[in-house]
Short mmCIF file of C-alpha atoms and ligand atoms in Angstrom, two decimals:
data_model
loop_
_atom_site.label_atom_id
_atom_site.label_comp_id
_atom_site.label_asym_id
_atom_site.label_seq_id
_atom_site.Cartn_x
_atom_site.Cartn_y
_atom_site.Cartn_z
CA UNK A 1177 10.95 18.62 20.74
CA UNK A 1178 7.42 19.87 20.19
CA UNK A 1179 6.26 23.31 19.20
CA UNK A 1180 9.17 24.33 17.04
CA UNK A 1181 6.97 26.81 15.23
CA UNK A 1182 8.23 28.12 11.93
CA UNK A 1183 10.95 25.50 11.87
CA UNK A 1184 8.72 22.74 10.65
CA UNK A 1185 11.35 21.06 8.50
CA UNK A 1186 13.10 19.97 11.69
CA UNK A 1187 10.07 18.58 13.50
CA UNK A 1188 10.37 14.94 14.50
CA UNK A 1189 7.63 12.39 14.96
CA UNK A 1190 7.16 10.94 18.43
CA UNK A 1191 6.68 7.48 16.97
CA UNK A 1192 9.91 7.19 14.97
CA UNK A 1193 10.34 7.10 11.19
CA UNK A 1194 10.07 4.63 8.31
CA UNK A 1195 13.35 2.91 7.65
CA UNK A 1196 13.26 3.69 3.93
CA UNK A 1197 11.13 5.03 1.10
CA UNK A 1198 10.25 1.46 0.22
CA UNK A 1199 9.04 0.83 3.77
CA UNK A 1200 6.68 3.78 3.48
CA UNK A 1201 5.35 2.72 0.09
CA UNK A 1202 4.80 -0.81 1.42
CA UNK A 1203 2.95 0.44 4.48
CA UNK A 1204 0.67 2.71 2.45
CA UNK A 1205 0.12 -0.03 -0.14
CA UNK A 1206 -0.67 -2.42 2.70
CA UNK A 1207 -3.31 -0.06 4.00
CA UNK A 1208 -4.74 0.65 0.55
CA UNK A 1209 -4.90 -2.93 -0.73
CA UNK A 1210 -7.52 -4.76 1.25
CA UNK A 1211 -11.13 -5.85 1.29
CA UNK A 1212 -11.89 -2.63 -0.60
CA UNK A 1213 -10.26 -3.99 -3.73
CA UNK A 1214 -11.37 -7.60 -3.67
CA UNK A 1215 -14.59 -7.72 -1.67
CA UNK A 1216 -16.08 -4.25 -2.02
CA UNK A 1217 -15.13 -3.07 -5.50
CA UNK A 1218 -16.81 -5.95 -7.37
CA UNK A 1219 -20.06 -5.82 -5.41
CA UNK A 1220 -20.38 -2.03 -5.48
CA UNK A 1221 -19.63 -2.03 -9.22
CA UNK A 1222 -22.20 -4.81 -9.62
CA UNK A 1223 -24.87 -2.96 -7.66
CA UNK A 1224 -24.29 0.18 -9.71
CA UNK A 1225 -24.55 -1.45 -13.10
CA UNK A 1226 -20.90 -1.94 -14.08
CA UNK A 1227 -19.28 0.01 -16.95
CA UNK A 1228 -20.30 3.61 -16.30
CA UNK A 1229 -19.62 3.20 -12.58
CA UNK A 1230 -16.14 1.77 -13.23
CA UNK A 1231 -15.33 4.65 -15.57
CA UNK A 1232 -16.43 7.27 -13.02
CA UNK A 1233 -14.45 5.42 -10.33
CA UNK A 1234 -11.28 5.52 -12.45
CA UNK A 1235 -11.75 9.24 -13.16
CA UNK A 1236 -12.27 9.89 -9.43
CA UNK A 1237 -9.10 7.97 -8.55
CA UNK A 1238 -7.04 9.94 -11.08
CA UNK A 1239 -8.24 13.50 -10.63
CA UNK A 1240 -9.44 13.46 -7.02
CA UNK A 1241 -7.74 10.51 -5.31
CA UNK A 1242 -4.23 11.39 -6.45
CA UNK A 1243 -4.23 15.08 -5.29
CA UNK A 1244 -5.94 14.15 -2.00
CA UNK A 1245 -3.35 11.46 -1.32
CA UNK A 1246 -0.49 13.89 -2.03
CA UNK A 1247 -2.09 16.55 0.18
CA UNK A 1248 -2.53 14.10 3.03
CA UNK A 1249 1.08 12.97 2.92
CA UNK A 1250 2.47 16.48 2.73
CA UNK A 1251 0.29 17.74 5.59
CA UNK A 1252 1.25 14.72 7.68
CA UNK A 1253 4.95 15.13 7.10
CA UNK A 1254 4.87 18.85 7.83
CA UNK A 1255 2.96 18.39 11.09
CA UNK A 1256 4.57 15.13 12.18
CA UNK A 1257 1.88 14.30 14.75
CA UNK A 1258 -1.44 12.48 14.94
CA UNK A 1259 -4.03 13.88 12.48
CA UNK A 1260 -5.90 15.89 15.13
CA UNK A 1261 -2.75 17.60 16.47
CA UNK A 1262 -1.27 18.04 13.00
CA UNK A 1263 -4.38 19.80 11.70
CA UNK A 1264 -4.52 22.00 14.81
CA UNK A 1265 -0.83 22.89 14.55
CA UNK A 1266 -0.76 23.59 10.82
CA UNK A 1267 -4.16 25.28 11.03
CA UNK A 1268 -2.66 27.69 13.54
CA UNK A 1269 0.62 28.13 11.65
CA UNK A 1270 -0.81 28.52 8.19
CA UNK A 1271 -4.33 29.78 8.64
CA UNK A 1272 -4.49 31.17 12.14
CA UNK A 1273 -7.18 28.74 13.33
CA UNK A 1274 -6.95 25.60 15.43
CA UNK A 1275 -10.48 24.66 14.38
CA UNK A 1276 -8.95 22.58 11.58
CA UNK A 1277 -8.42 19.96 14.30
CA UNK A 1278 -11.99 18.86 13.63
CA UNK A 1279 -10.92 17.51 10.25
CA UNK A 1280 -8.54 15.23 12.13
CA UNK A 1281 -11.28 14.43 14.63
CA UNK A 1282 -13.70 13.39 11.91
CA UNK A 1283 -10.94 11.15 10.50
CA UNK A 1284 -10.41 9.43 13.83
CA UNK A 1285 -14.16 8.78 14.03
CA UNK A 1286 -14.34 7.55 10.43
CA UNK A 1287 -11.52 5.06 11.04
CA UNK A 1288 -13.28 3.67 14.10
CA UNK A 1289 -16.60 3.37 12.27
CA UNK A 1290 -15.11 1.79 9.14
CA UNK A 1291 -13.17 -0.81 11.11
CA UNK A 1292 -16.32 -1.73 13.03
CA UNK A 1293 -17.80 -3.36 9.92
CA UNK A 1294 -14.54 -4.03 8.11
CA UNK A 1295 -13.58 -6.39 10.93
CA UNK A 1296 -16.82 -8.33 10.49
CA UNK A 1297 -16.09 -8.98 6.81
CA UNK A 1298 -12.43 -9.72 7.61
CA UNK A 1299 -13.79 -12.29 10.07
CA UNK A 1300 -15.61 -13.94 7.15
CA UNK A 1301 -12.31 -14.26 5.27
CA UNK A 1302 -10.75 -15.93 8.33
CA UNK A 1303 -13.59 -18.44 8.43
CA UNK A 1304 -13.36 -18.99 4.67
CA UNK A 1305 -9.68 -19.82 5.08
CA UNK A 1306 -10.66 -22.64 7.42
CA UNK A 1307 -13.58 -23.76 5.25
CA UNK A 1308 -11.31 -23.84 2.19
CA UNK A 1309 -8.62 -25.82 3.96
CA UNK A 1310 -11.12 -28.43 5.14
CA UNK A 1311 -12.41 -28.91 1.61
CA UNK A 1312 -15.88 -27.47 2.16
CA UNK A 1313 -15.91 -26.10 -1.39
CA UNK A 1314 -14.21 -28.95 -3.25
CA UNK A 1315 -16.37 -29.64 -6.29
CA UNK A 1316 -19.32 -27.80 -4.71
CA UNK A 1317 -22.21 -26.56 -6.85
CA UNK A 1318 -23.28 -22.91 -7.04
CA UNK A 1319 -26.31 -23.73 -4.87
CA UNK A 1320 -24.18 -25.40 -2.24
CA UNK A 1321 -21.69 -22.53 -2.07
CA UNK A 1322 -24.37 -19.88 -1.69
CA UNK A 1323 -26.25 -22.07 0.78
CA UNK A 1324 -23.08 -22.36 2.85
CA UNK A 1325 -22.65 -18.59 2.76
CA UNK A 1326 -26.23 -17.97 3.88
CA UNK A 1327 -25.97 -20.47 6.71
CA UNK A 1328 -22.67 -18.97 7.77
CA UNK A 1329 -23.72 -15.30 7.96
CA UNK A 1330 -27.07 -16.34 9.41
CA UNK A 1331 -25.28 -17.62 12.51
CA UNK A 1332 -24.59 -14.52 14.60
CA UNK A 1333 -22.57 -16.41 17.19
CA UNK A 1334 -20.19 -17.76 14.58
CA UNK A 1335 -19.61 -14.51 12.68
CA UNK A 1336 -19.45 -12.68 16.01
CA UNK A 1337 -16.67 -15.02 17.04
CA UNK A 1338 -14.81 -14.37 13.77
CA UNK A 1339 -15.20 -10.61 14.27
CA UNK A 1340 -13.79 -11.00 17.78
CA UNK A 1341 -10.83 -13.01 16.50
CA UNK A 1342 -10.00 -10.46 13.85
CA UNK A 1343 -10.21 -7.53 16.27
CA UNK A 1344 -7.91 -9.46 18.60
CA UNK A 1345 -5.33 -9.80 15.82
CA UNK A 1346 -5.58 -6.09 14.99
CA UNK A 1347 -5.24 -4.95 18.59
CA UNK A 1348 -2.25 -7.24 19.00
CA UNK A 1349 -0.25 -5.73 16.14
CA UNK A 1350 -1.19 -2.12 16.83
CA UNK A 1351 -0.30 -2.55 20.51
CA UNK A 1352 3.18 -3.79 19.63
CA UNK A 1353 3.80 -0.85 17.34
CA UNK A 1354 3.91 -0.89 13.58
CA UNK A 1355 7.07 -2.94 13.29
CA UNK A 1356 9.23 -4.83 10.85
CA UNK A 1357 7.16 -7.96 10.74
CA UNK A 1358 4.46 -6.02 9.05
CA UNK A 1359 6.69 -4.52 6.40
CA UNK A 1360 7.86 -8.04 5.59
CA UNK A 1361 4.29 -9.28 5.42
CA UNK A 1362 3.29 -6.63 2.88
CA UNK A 1363 6.43 -7.17 0.85
CA UNK A 1364 5.38 -10.70 0.02
CA UNK A 1365 1.61 -10.40 0.39
CA UNK A 1366 0.93 -7.93 -2.40
CA UNK A 1367 2.91 -9.79 -5.09
CA UNK A 1368 1.43 -13.12 -3.95
CA UNK A 1369 -2.09 -11.72 -4.06
CA UNK A 1370 -1.37 -10.43 -7.54
CA UNK A 1371 -0.22 -13.89 -8.65
CA UNK A 1372 -3.32 -15.61 -7.32
CA UNK A 1373 -5.54 -13.02 -8.96
CA UNK A 1374 -3.77 -13.75 -12.24
CA UNK A 1375 -4.45 -17.44 -11.71
CA UNK A 1376 -8.13 -16.68 -11.12
CA UNK A 1377 -8.13 -14.44 -14.16
CA UNK A 1378 -6.78 -17.32 -16.22
CA UNK A 1379 -9.57 -19.51 -14.93
CA UNK A 1380 -12.18 -16.83 -15.69
CA UNK A 1381 -10.89 -16.54 -19.23
CA UNK A 1382 -11.65 -20.20 -19.80
CA UNK A 1383 -15.12 -19.97 -18.25
CA UNK A 1384 -16.60 -19.03 -21.62
CA UNK A 1385 -18.08 -15.89 -20.12
CA UNK A 1386 -15.04 -13.63 -20.18
CA UNK A 1387 -16.57 -11.46 -22.90
CA UNK A 1388 -19.65 -10.84 -20.77
CA UNK A 1389 -17.48 -9.95 -17.80
CA UNK A 1390 -15.40 -7.54 -19.86
CA UNK A 1391 -18.48 -5.95 -21.38
CA UNK A 1392 -20.12 -5.58 -17.98
CA UNK A 1393 -17.07 -3.82 -16.56
CA UNK A 1394 -16.07 -1.64 -19.47
CA UNK A 1395 -19.12 -0.84 -21.58
CA UNK A 1396 -20.53 2.30 -20.00
CA UNK A 1397 -24.29 2.65 -20.03
CA UNK A 1398 -24.79 6.19 -18.83
CA UNK A 1399 -28.56 5.84 -18.69
CA UNK A 1400 -28.12 3.69 -15.62
CA UNK A 1401 -25.84 6.16 -13.90
CA UNK A 1402 -27.56 8.15 -11.14
CA UNK A 1403 -25.97 10.80 -8.91
CA UNK A 1404 -26.09 8.26 -6.17
CA UNK A 1405 -23.93 5.84 -8.12
CA UNK A 1406 -21.52 8.67 -8.95
CA UNK A 1407 -21.29 9.29 -5.20
CA UNK A 1408 -20.74 5.57 -4.62
CA UNK A 1409 -17.88 5.66 -7.16
CA UNK A 1410 -16.33 8.68 -5.44
CA UNK A 1411 -16.73 7.04 -2.04
CA UNK A 1412 -15.16 3.84 -3.33
CA UNK A 1413 -12.18 5.82 -4.70
CA UNK A 1414 -11.61 7.30 -1.24
CA UNK A 1415 -12.20 4.01 0.55
CA UNK A 1416 -9.90 1.92 -1.59
CA UNK A 1417 -7.04 4.45 -1.41
CA UNK A 1418 -7.45 4.83 2.39
CA UNK A 1419 -7.75 8.60 1.98
CA UNK A 1420 -10.03 11.26 3.48
CA UNK A 1421 -9.66 10.21 7.12
CA UNK A 1422 -6.11 11.07 8.14
CA UNK A 1423 -4.68 7.53 7.96
CA UNK A 1424 -2.27 8.49 5.21
CA UNK A 1425 -1.60 11.71 7.12
CA UNK A 1426 -0.60 9.63 10.14
CA UNK A 1427 1.68 7.49 7.95
CA UNK A 1428 3.09 10.64 6.30
CA UNK A 1429 4.11 11.89 9.75
CA UNK A 1430 6.73 9.14 9.86
CA UNK A 1431 8.09 9.86 6.36
CA UNK A 1432 11.74 10.92 5.94
CA UNK A 1433 12.30 14.44 4.63
CA UNK A 1434 13.85 13.61 1.26
CA UNK A 1435 11.29 11.07 0.00
CA UNK A 1436 9.31 12.04 -3.11
CA UNK A 1437 5.63 12.40 -2.28
CA UNK A 1438 4.52 12.45 -5.91
CA UNK A 1439 6.38 9.27 -6.80
CA UNK A 1440 5.19 7.37 -3.74
CA UNK A 1441 1.57 8.41 -4.27
CA UNK A 1442 1.63 7.40 -7.92
CA UNK A 1443 3.07 3.98 -7.07
CA UNK A 1444 0.36 3.29 -4.50
CA UNK A 1445 -2.50 4.56 -6.67
CA UNK A 1446 -1.42 2.44 -9.65
CA UNK A 1447 -0.93 -0.73 -7.57
CA UNK A 1448 -4.24 -0.35 -5.78
CA UNK A 1449 -6.22 0.33 -8.94
CA UNK A 1450 -4.59 -2.57 -10.79
CA UNK A 1451 -5.59 -5.00 -8.04
CA UNK A 1452 -9.20 -3.82 -8.04
CA UNK A 1453 -9.44 -4.14 -11.82
CA UNK A 1454 -7.98 -7.65 -11.72
CA UNK A 1455 -10.43 -8.66 -9.03
CA UNK A 1456 -13.32 -7.39 -11.14
CA UNK A 1457 -12.05 -9.17 -14.25
CA UNK A 1458 -11.69 -12.42 -12.32
CA UNK A 1459 -15.08 -12.22 -10.65
CA UNK A 1460 -17.63 -10.96 -13.19
CA UNK A 1461 -17.14 -13.75 -15.77
CA UNK A 1462 -17.73 -16.25 -12.94
CA UNK A 1463 -20.87 -14.38 -11.92
CA UNK A 1464 -22.30 -14.74 -15.42
CA UNK A 1465 -21.03 -18.28 -15.94
CA UNK A 1466 -22.94 -19.39 -12.84
CA UNK A 1467 -26.09 -17.38 -13.41
CA UNK A 1468 -25.50 -15.26 -10.35
CA UNK A 1469 -26.63 -11.67 -10.02
CA UNK A 1470 -23.84 -9.03 -10.10
CA UNK A 1471 -26.00 -6.79 -7.90
CA UNK A 1472 -26.19 -9.37 -5.13
CA UNK A 1473 -24.28 -7.33 -2.57
CA UNK A 1474 -21.66 -8.10 0.09
CA UNK A 1475 -21.77 -11.88 -0.45
CA UNK A 1476 -20.62 -11.65 -4.09
CA UNK A 1477 -16.98 -12.76 -3.76
CA UNK A 1478 -17.88 -15.33 -1.12
CA UNK A 1479 -20.32 -16.87 -3.61
CA UNK A 1480 -18.11 -16.77 -6.70
CA UNK A 1481 -14.51 -17.44 -5.68
CA UNK A 1482 -15.00 -20.64 -3.64
CA UNK A 1483 -17.01 -21.96 -6.57
CA UNK A 1484 -14.18 -21.25 -9.03
CA UNK A 1485 -11.55 -22.74 -6.74
CA UNK A 1486 -13.77 -25.72 -6.05
CA UNK A 1487 -13.62 -26.65 -9.73
CA UNK A 1488 -9.88 -26.09 -10.22
CA UNK A 1489 -7.14 -28.68 -9.95
CA UNK A 1490 -5.38 -27.95 -6.67
CA UNK A 1491 -8.37 -25.82 -5.68
CA UNK A 1492 -8.27 -26.63 -1.98
CA UNK A 1493 -4.70 -25.40 -1.81
CA UNK A 1494 -5.18 -22.26 -3.93
CA UNK A 1495 -8.41 -21.34 -2.19
CA UNK A 1496 -6.79 -21.63 1.23
CA UNK A 1497 -3.81 -19.55 0.15
CA UNK A 1498 -6.11 -16.97 -1.40
CA UNK A 1499 -8.17 -16.46 1.76
CA UNK A 1500 -5.03 -16.38 3.89
CA UNK A 1501 -3.68 -13.61 1.68
CA UNK A 1502 -6.98 -11.74 1.77
CA UNK A 1503 -6.98 -11.98 5.57
CA UNK A 1504 -3.47 -10.55 5.60
CA UNK A 1505 -4.53 -7.75 3.27
CA UNK A 1506 -7.43 -6.95 5.60
CA UNK A 1507 -5.13 -7.11 8.59
CA UNK A 1508 -2.62 -4.56 7.20
CA UNK A 1509 -5.59 -2.28 6.42
CA UNK A 1510 -7.13 -2.67 9.87
CA UNK A 1511 -3.91 -1.40 11.40
CA UNK A 1512 -4.12 1.73 9.26
CA UNK A 1513 -7.74 2.25 10.26
CA UNK A 1514 -6.81 2.17 13.96
CA UNK A 1515 -3.65 4.25 13.67
CA UNK A 1516 -5.20 7.78 13.76
CA UNK A 1517 -7.27 6.98 16.85
CA UNK A 1518 -4.41 5.22 18.64
CA UNK A 1519 -1.81 7.90 17.83
CA UNK A 1520 -4.30 10.53 19.03
CA UNK A 1521 -4.99 8.77 22.35
CA UNK A 1522 -1.28 8.22 22.97
CA UNK A 1523 -0.33 11.84 22.33
CA UNK A 1524 -3.38 13.50 23.85
CA UNK A 1525 -3.92 11.40 26.98
CA UNK A 1526 -0.41 9.99 27.45
CA UNK A 1527 -1.54 6.37 27.54
CA UNK A 1528 0.82 3.69 26.32
CA UNK A 1529 0.34 2.37 22.81
CA UNK A 1530 -0.89 -0.93 24.19
CA UNK A 1531 -3.51 0.72 26.42
CA UNK A 1532 -4.70 2.92 23.58
CA UNK A 1533 -4.95 -0.06 21.21
CA UNK A 1534 -7.02 -2.05 23.69
CA UNK A 1535 -9.36 0.85 24.48
CA UNK A 1536 -9.97 1.76 20.85
CA UNK A 1537 -10.17 -1.89 19.87
CA UNK A 1538 -12.87 -2.63 22.42
CA UNK A 1539 -14.91 0.35 21.28
CA UNK A 1540 -14.63 -0.80 17.66
CA UNK A 1541 -15.53 -4.36 18.61
CA UNK A 1542 -18.66 -3.14 20.38
CA UNK A 1543 -19.76 -0.99 17.45
CA UNK A 1544 -19.12 -3.97 15.19
CA UNK A 1545 -21.77 -6.01 16.94
CA UNK A 1546 -24.32 -3.87 15.06
CA UNK A 1547 -22.87 -5.09 11.77
CA UNK A 1548 -22.66 -8.70 12.96
CA UNK A 1549 -26.40 -8.63 13.66
CA UNK A 1550 -27.20 -6.89 10.35
CA UNK A 1551 -26.82 -10.20 8.52
CA UNK A 1552 -29.07 -12.27 10.75
CA UNK A 1553 -31.09 -11.22 13.83
CA UNK A 1554 -31.49 -7.60 12.71
CA UNK A 1555 -31.53 -8.15 8.94
CA UNK A 1556 -35.06 -6.77 8.72
CA UNK A 1557 -34.29 -3.75 10.86
CA UNK A 1558 -33.87 -1.16 8.10
CA UNK A 1559 -33.71 2.61 8.03
CA UNK A 1560 -32.24 5.25 5.65
CA UNK A 1561 -29.60 3.28 3.67
CA UNK A 1562 -30.72 -0.17 4.89
CA UNK A 1563 -29.36 -2.31 7.71
CA UNK A 1564 -27.00 -1.02 10.41
CA UNK A 1565 -24.10 -2.32 8.31
CA UNK A 1566 -25.40 -0.48 5.22
CA UNK A 1567 -25.78 2.75 7.16
CA UNK A 1568 -22.31 2.71 8.71
CA UNK A 1569 -20.87 1.95 5.28
CA UNK A 1570 -22.87 4.71 3.56
CA UNK A 1571 -22.12 7.31 6.24
CA UNK A 1572 -18.37 6.64 6.21
CA UNK A 1573 -17.61 5.93 2.51
CA UNK A 1574 -20.10 8.26 0.90
CA UNK A 1575 -20.21 11.15 3.38
CA UNK A 1576 -17.33 11.27 5.86
CA UNK A 1577 -14.47 10.32 3.52
CA UNK A 1578 -15.41 12.70 0.66
CA UNK A 1579 -16.07 15.50 3.16
CA UNK A 1580 -12.75 14.84 4.91
CA UNK A 1581 -10.99 14.73 1.53
CA UNK A 1582 -12.62 18.01 0.51
CA UNK A 1583 -11.43 19.77 3.66
CA UNK A 1584 -7.94 18.27 3.30
CA UNK A 1585 -7.41 19.48 -0.30
CA UNK A 1586 -8.91 22.87 0.51
CA UNK A 1587 -6.51 23.15 3.43
CA UNK A 1588 -3.48 22.13 1.36
CA UNK A 1589 -4.50 24.14 -1.71
CA UNK A 1590 -5.94 27.32 -0.22
CA UNK A 1591 -4.94 27.66 3.44
CA UNK A 1592 -1.33 26.50 3.36
CA UNK A 1593 0.98 28.98 1.75
CA UNK A 1594 2.46 28.15 -1.61
CA UNK A 1595 5.97 27.91 -0.26
CA UNK A 1596 5.10 25.36 2.43
CA UNK A 1597 3.51 23.04 -0.07
CA UNK A 1598 6.17 23.39 -2.78
CA UNK A 1599 8.74 22.84 -0.08
CA UNK A 1600 7.15 19.52 0.93
CA UNK A 1601 6.52 18.37 -2.62
CA UNK A 1602 10.15 19.21 -3.31
CA UNK A 1603 9.49 21.04 -6.56
CA UNK A 1604 7.98 24.19 -7.95
CA UNK A 1605 7.93 22.89 -11.51
CA UNK A 1606 5.32 21.24 -13.66
CA UNK A 1607 4.29 18.54 -11.16
CA UNK A 1608 3.75 21.14 -8.51
CA UNK A 1609 1.57 23.31 -10.75
CA UNK A 1610 -0.44 20.27 -11.79
CA UNK A 1611 -0.99 19.25 -8.18
CA UNK A 1612 -1.94 22.79 -7.22
CA UNK A 1613 -4.56 23.19 -9.94
CA UNK A 1614 -6.06 19.83 -8.97
CA UNK A 1615 -5.98 20.56 -5.24
CA UNK A 1616 -7.36 24.10 -5.55
CA UNK A 1617 -9.97 23.66 -8.26
CA UNK A 1618 -10.59 20.28 -9.82
CA UNK A 1619 -10.78 18.09 -6.71
CA UNK A 1620 -12.82 20.45 -4.47
CA UNK A 1621 -15.27 21.37 -7.22
CA UNK A 1622 -15.60 17.72 -8.24
CA UNK A 1623 -16.29 16.51 -4.70
CA UNK A 1624 -18.75 19.32 -3.97
CA UNK A 1625 -20.62 18.75 -7.20
CA UNK A 1626 -21.10 15.06 -6.47
CA UNK A 1627 -21.96 15.52 -2.79
CA UNK A 1628 -24.50 18.28 -3.42
CA UNK A 1629 -26.22 16.50 -6.30
CA UNK A 1630 -26.37 13.12 -4.60
CA UNK A 1631 -27.44 14.17 -1.12
CA UNK A 1632 -30.00 16.70 -2.28
N1 LIG B 1720 -8.27 0.92 1.76
C1 LIG B 1720 -8.75 -0.15 2.55
C2 LIG B 1720 -9.26 -1.25 1.63
O1 LIG B 1720 -9.35 -1.07 0.45
C3 LIG B 1720 -9.80 0.30 3.52
C4 LIG B 1720 -9.52 1.59 4.21
C5 LIG B 1720 -10.25 2.72 4.14
C6 LIG B 1720 -8.41 1.90 5.00
N2 LIG B 1720 -9.70 3.72 4.85
C7 LIG B 1720 -8.56 3.25 5.40
C8 LIG B 1720 -7.32 1.17 5.42
C9 LIG B 1720 -7.60 3.85 6.18
C10 LIG B 1720 -6.37 1.79 6.20
C11 LIG B 1720 -6.51 3.13 6.58
O2 LIG B 1720 -9.58 -2.29 2.07
#
């Protein structure tokens, strides 16, 4: 079954295939839509001054995110293995070097590192589900909500417990294999999340500060834009689309031959971007209405949304549902973050899926302790980008993902032969030429320019 060199169209994945095109789109959307859209986008945009950052982010999504996503899917489907083995195999076939496996290896590492802090924040959403349901935010003032947040993250035992619970949930699903239940979850989760965001948006519009929110998000002030915020925008584009680390490559490995890569990518990119924009539009008016600071950092949505729900009719219900949905969104992303590492361990060391999930999960849990402590015991322990949490985030989003993305587009655009890529994309027409120009020139030059200028 393996090693059918030169006959790549007939390679089969060891882990089975998606049941339909819709199943694939749902799985990729489930990985893309997560804390990145609702927790991270607003606070990163806030820290980087709003408008100009949002504009750069949108440009990065369109001209870099889209070609990287397409490249990842096509590489994954052609190789049909875990990202490390796929890059080694195609590297050998197309470019005569197995060294490309290191691109897959960096992706495996990035997934592990990202999930180590992602799980901590996902643990907060679990706890906020419980707090919402027990009415902790009903009618609460801004001071009370932010006081509750500070007390909560200040308690390392409590947020450590939440982190442990979330990792347990993730290990559980990955161990059982990415199965139907999950597809069903995404099918209803994304539309439901969209509905609740629209409800929040409606509330924001009546807050009297909608204009300020809009202006903050969409009036670009380029004087405030530094190379570092351009890098943050690029990193956020990669993070939110789940690209640059082989996760989409791993999902692409299970994609049926006849599915359109361009169409699927476009659907995911549009859905993901729409949800981030809605989250921003719902949150910033509330920030200004309550005299909060948009640059406040990771606590931003945990300070604004409970406050809004607390003042709404039916707020206890909506708030609970919202945090349940956000936990689900984080859960479907966590699975994607673990998949490259787990698929690699299964194929390389012949462990069972369950063993691999437990091993990788424990490693991630342990690394996550650093992020748990970053909000309390070790909050004053700062180096380079800040706390341990800040450093893991900076290293992964701003360095590893863009670098991985750069190597992936260069591989697809320059190393793979034209025929292999047009074969996978299923066309040699206009869409193919557009992809090829973006993958060969625009995306690599763009990423390099930002990385060099920001890190210098
Ligand atoms: N896109 C996810 C989010 O927005 C986070 C993420 C980054 C991710 N890389 C990933 C999820 C890889 C799955 C796979 O929350």
